Short mmCIF file of C-alpha atoms in Angstrom, two decimals:
data_model
loop_
_atom_site.label_atom_id
_atom_site.label_comp_id
_atom_site.label_asym_id
_atom_site.label_seq_id
_atom_site.Cartn_x
_atom_site.Cartn_y
_atom_site.Cartn_z
CA MET A 1 22.04 51.92 -60.85
CA ASN A 2 18.21 51.23 -62.34
CA ASN A 3 18.00 52.42 -66.01
CA ASP A 4 14.66 53.63 -65.62
CA ILE A 5 15.76 56.55 -64.01
CA THR A 6 14.12 59.73 -65.68
CA THR A 7 13.91 62.16 -62.73
CA ILE A 8 16.62 63.48 -60.39
CA ALA A 9 16.34 65.85 -57.59
CA PHE A 10 18.64 67.56 -55.75
CA ASP A 11 18.43 69.08 -52.32
CA ALA A 12 19.66 72.72 -52.13
CA ASP A 13 21.51 73.61 -48.78
CA ASP A 14 24.87 71.95 -48.27
CA THR A 15 23.99 69.80 -51.14
CA LEU A 16 24.32 72.74 -54.21
CA TRP A 17 25.93 75.52 -52.07
CA ILE A 18 27.21 76.19 -48.68
CA ASN A 19 24.85 76.89 -45.96
CA GLU A 20 25.12 75.36 -42.35
CA PRO A 21 28.63 76.74 -41.81
CA TYR A 22 26.70 80.09 -41.78
CA PHE A 23 24.27 79.22 -39.81
CA GLN A 24 26.82 78.02 -37.16
CA GLU A 25 28.67 80.96 -37.46
CA ALA A 26 25.49 83.01 -36.61
CA GLU A 27 24.72 80.80 -33.79
CA LYS A 28 28.14 81.40 -32.27
CA GLU A 29 27.65 85.24 -32.51
CA PHE A 30 24.32 84.82 -31.04
CA CYS A 31 25.36 82.49 -27.99
CA THR A 32 28.36 85.29 -27.14
CA LEU A 33 26.14 87.95 -27.04
CA LEU A 34 24.10 86.01 -24.18
CA GLU A 35 27.04 85.07 -22.23
CA ASP A 36 26.20 87.23 -19.44
CA TYR A 37 23.40 85.42 -18.63
CA LEU A 38 24.50 81.58 -19.37
CA PRO A 39 27.53 79.80 -20.96
CA GLN A 40 27.84 79.83 -24.63
CA HIS A 41 26.98 75.80 -24.74
CA SER A 42 24.38 76.52 -22.61
CA VAL A 43 23.05 78.83 -24.36
CA SER A 44 23.17 77.17 -27.77
CA GLN A 45 21.30 74.07 -25.99
CA GLU A 46 18.37 76.30 -25.37
CA LEU A 47 18.07 77.79 -28.66
CA PHE A 48 18.23 73.96 -30.00
CA LYS A 49 15.13 73.13 -27.42
CA THR A 50 13.32 76.38 -28.73
CA GLU A 51 13.79 75.61 -32.17
CA MET A 52 12.39 72.01 -31.82
CA GLU A 53 9.50 73.21 -29.94
CA ASN A 54 8.52 75.70 -32.61
CA LEU A 55 9.32 73.57 -35.67
CA HIS A 56 5.91 72.49 -36.33
CA LEU A 57 4.93 76.36 -36.10
CA TYR A 58 7.83 77.94 -38.26
CA GLY A 59 9.13 75.27 -40.36
CA TYR A 60 12.71 75.45 -41.31
CA GLY A 61 14.62 78.52 -42.46
CA VAL A 62 16.29 81.69 -41.57
CA LYS A 63 13.07 83.39 -40.17
CA GLY A 64 11.95 80.72 -37.92
CA PHE A 65 15.74 80.25 -36.54
CA VAL A 66 15.55 84.29 -35.85
CA LEU A 67 12.41 84.31 -34.00
CA CYS A 68 13.83 81.18 -32.12
CA MET A 69 16.72 83.28 -31.11
CA ILE A 70 14.82 86.43 -29.99
CA GLU A 71 12.43 83.98 -27.88
CA THR A 72 15.92 82.47 -26.08
CA VAL A 73 16.66 85.77 -25.24
CA SER A 74 13.46 86.43 -23.35
CA LYS A 75 14.00 82.72 -22.07
CA VAL A 76 17.48 83.23 -20.68
CA SER A 77 17.05 86.55 -19.34
CA ASN A 78 13.71 85.86 -17.66
CA SER A 79 12.59 88.58 -20.05
CA SER A 80 14.95 91.44 -18.61
CA ALA A 81 17.23 91.42 -21.31
CA PRO A 82 17.54 95.29 -23.15
CA LEU A 83 15.89 96.27 -26.23
CA THR A 84 19.80 96.49 -27.77
CA LEU A 85 20.20 92.59 -27.45
CA ILE A 86 17.05 92.17 -29.53
CA ASP A 87 17.95 94.71 -32.07
CA LYS A 88 21.73 92.58 -32.24
CA THR A 89 19.77 89.67 -32.76
CA ILE A 90 17.56 90.66 -35.56
CA LYS A 91 20.96 92.19 -37.02
CA ILE A 92 22.56 88.55 -36.97
CA GLY A 93 19.49 87.29 -39.00
CA HIS A 94 19.58 90.07 -41.62
CA GLU A 95 23.21 89.71 -42.01
CA LEU A 96 22.57 85.63 -42.46
CA LEU A 97 19.45 86.38 -45.16
CA GLN A 98 22.34 88.23 -47.20
CA LYS A 99 25.18 85.37 -47.32
CA PRO A 100 26.85 84.69 -50.68
CA VAL A 101 25.68 81.80 -52.34
CA GLU A 102 28.96 79.55 -52.71
CA LEU A 103 28.43 76.78 -54.96
CA LEU A 104 30.06 73.47 -53.85
CA ASP A 105 32.68 71.80 -55.74
CA GLY A 106 31.36 69.57 -58.64
CA VAL A 107 28.11 70.87 -58.81
CA THR A 108 27.95 72.72 -62.27
CA GLU A 109 29.85 70.04 -63.61
CA THR A 110 27.22 67.33 -62.60
CA LEU A 111 24.43 69.21 -63.62
CA GLU A 112 25.87 70.19 -66.85
CA ASN A 113 26.40 66.38 -67.32
CA LEU A 114 22.93 65.45 -66.65
CA LYS A 115 20.92 68.50 -68.65
CA GLY A 116 18.94 67.18 -71.40
CA LYS A 117 19.50 63.54 -69.95
CA TYR A 118 17.37 63.56 -66.90
CA ARG A 119 14.20 65.84 -65.61
CA LEU A 120 16.39 67.82 -62.98
CA VAL A 121 14.72 69.17 -59.94
CA VAL A 122 15.37 71.31 -56.88
CA ALA A 123 13.51 69.64 -53.77
CA THR A 124 14.61 71.07 -50.55
CA LYS A 125 13.40 72.66 -47.05
CA GLY A 126 13.54 76.51 -45.53
CA ASP A 127 12.32 79.85 -46.31
CA LEU A 128 10.62 80.42 -49.70
CA LEU A 129 11.93 83.73 -50.32
CA ASP A 130 15.38 83.00 -49.15
CA GLN A 131 15.62 80.00 -51.06
CA GLU A 132 14.53 81.67 -54.21
CA ARG A 133 17.33 84.01 -53.34
CA LYS A 134 19.66 81.74 -53.25
CA LEU A 135 18.60 79.59 -56.35
CA LYS A 136 18.61 83.09 -58.55
CA LYS A 137 22.44 84.02 -57.06
CA SER A 138 23.25 80.35 -58.03
CA GLY A 139 22.63 80.78 -61.45
CA LEU A 140 21.68 77.13 -61.44
CA GLN A 141 18.14 78.10 -62.50
CA GLU A 142 18.35 77.15 -66.24
CA TYR A 143 19.32 73.46 -65.16
CA PHE A 144 16.30 72.54 -63.57
CA HIS A 145 12.80 71.99 -64.79
CA HIS A 146 11.07 72.26 -61.26
CA ILE A 147 11.79 74.02 -58.08
CA GLU A 148 10.17 72.48 -54.87
CA ILE A 149 10.26 74.64 -51.44
CA MET A 150 9.18 71.81 -49.10
CA SER A 151 7.53 72.39 -45.54
CA ASP A 152 9.30 68.99 -44.53
CA LYS A 153 10.75 66.09 -46.23
CA LYS A 154 8.95 63.22 -45.34
CA GLU A 155 6.99 60.26 -47.07
CA ASN A 156 3.88 61.71 -47.69
CA ASP A 157 5.75 65.18 -48.85
CA TYR A 158 7.67 63.42 -51.39
CA GLN A 159 4.95 61.47 -52.80
CA LYS A 160 3.20 64.60 -53.34
CA LEU A 161 6.18 65.97 -55.33
CA LEU A 162 6.27 62.77 -57.49
CA LYS A 163 2.42 63.24 -57.96
CA HIS A 164 2.96 66.62 -58.91
CA LEU A 165 5.62 65.55 -61.33
CA ASP A 166 3.66 62.61 -62.50
CA CYS A 167 6.70 60.21 -61.52
CA LYS A 168 6.88 56.82 -60.50
CA PRO A 169 9.10 56.19 -57.00
CA GLU A 170 11.06 53.59 -59.30
CA ASN A 171 11.93 56.68 -61.89
CA PHE A 172 13.01 58.74 -59.15
CA LEU A 173 16.53 59.69 -57.59
CA MET A 174 17.10 62.23 -54.76
CA LEU A 175 20.48 63.49 -53.93
CA GLY A 176 21.16 65.25 -50.86
CA ASN A 177 23.19 65.30 -47.73
CA SER A 178 20.98 64.42 -44.91
CA ILE A 179 20.09 60.72 -44.56
CA LYS A 180 17.07 61.94 -42.13
CA SER A 181 15.77 64.10 -45.03
CA ASP A 182 17.08 63.18 -48.28
CA VAL A 183 17.54 59.53 -48.33
CA LEU A 184 15.51 57.47 -45.42
CA PRO A 185 11.93 58.68 -46.66
CA VAL A 186 12.61 58.18 -50.50
CA LEU A 187 13.63 54.75 -49.76
CA GLU A 188 10.46 54.10 -47.77
CA ILE A 189 8.19 55.15 -50.90
CA GLY A 190 10.44 52.80 -53.25
CA GLY A 191 12.57 55.75 -54.75
CA PHE A 192 16.62 55.68 -55.32
CA SER A 193 18.82 58.08 -52.77
CA ALA A 194 22.17 59.15 -52.61
CA HIS A 195 23.84 60.45 -49.99
CA ILE A 196 26.57 63.14 -50.35
CA PRO A 197 27.89 63.78 -46.79
CA TYR A 198 28.92 67.25 -45.64
CA HIS A 199 31.45 68.39 -43.28
CA VAL A 200 29.28 69.73 -40.95
CA THR A 201 25.28 69.02 -40.34
CA TRP A 202 22.64 70.60 -38.17
CA SER A 203 21.70 68.16 -35.26
CA HIS A 204 18.12 67.63 -36.09
CA GLU A 205 19.58 66.37 -39.27
CA GLN A 206 21.98 63.88 -38.01
CA HIS A 207 21.61 60.27 -38.73
CA ASP A 208 24.26 58.02 -36.82
CA PHE A 209 23.11 54.34 -37.94
CA GLY A 210 24.57 52.32 -40.96
CA LEU A 211 22.41 52.11 -43.83
CA LYS A 212 22.43 48.96 -46.37
CA HIS A 213 19.79 49.52 -49.22
CA SER A 214 19.68 48.03 -52.86
CA ASN A 215 18.19 51.49 -54.12
CA PHE A 216 20.82 53.43 -52.00
CA MET A 217 24.52 54.81 -52.71
CA GLU A 218 26.99 56.64 -50.40
CA LEU A 219 28.77 59.26 -52.41
CA GLU A 220 32.36 61.09 -51.53
CA ARG A 221 31.18 64.42 -53.75
CA ILE A 222 28.11 65.20 -55.85
CA ASN A 223 29.68 64.28 -59.21
CA ASP A 224 30.30 60.70 -58.06
CA ILE A 225 26.75 60.07 -59.14
CA LEU A 226 27.83 60.60 -62.88
CA ASN A 227 29.67 56.51 -62.32
CA TYR A 228 26.12 55.39 -61.45
CA LEU A 229 23.97 56.91 -64.18
#
């Protein structure tokens, strides 16, 4: 590992705490609501299609997910669904916004070891209020110098973040569970990145190609990064 690393950024969802399983549970519940109109797997496909069509409008997070579920109700029912289905869909969203924050193994240990040695940052996508809620409930705020809730995680988004942090790419390390969002864009701008796989990943974030790069590390768990620094 480059000894010039001064700033370490962490993705939040499914890197610091559990997230995607809650979305998958919510989606399964939603698809069950609409099985009188379509098989559950077909409802899931329609929902994903709607999410991708609206991603540029809603961005990432629970609120956009709920709006896409409501739109999917209208689509699969040809606008004939009763209002009770909309009510139940909104309830799924409310429950998703109130899920407990469960830290992943090794997170606190890792942050405790890095505290004071590096400038620690949260760099994550999602809904602003929801991510602020989760960070507050996580009890991890004290570890971080800066919190960045990003609308997206592409090269220019990371460049803006580094400019704000007054940090050069060669001094920056990003840790996260998504090759697509947490690794590839950072490598492209000359930074370092570490992938921490999570057992479930949203379809939009999946990346199936092998990756080899001098600035890239594949970890098994978050505290493995301590062996590289």
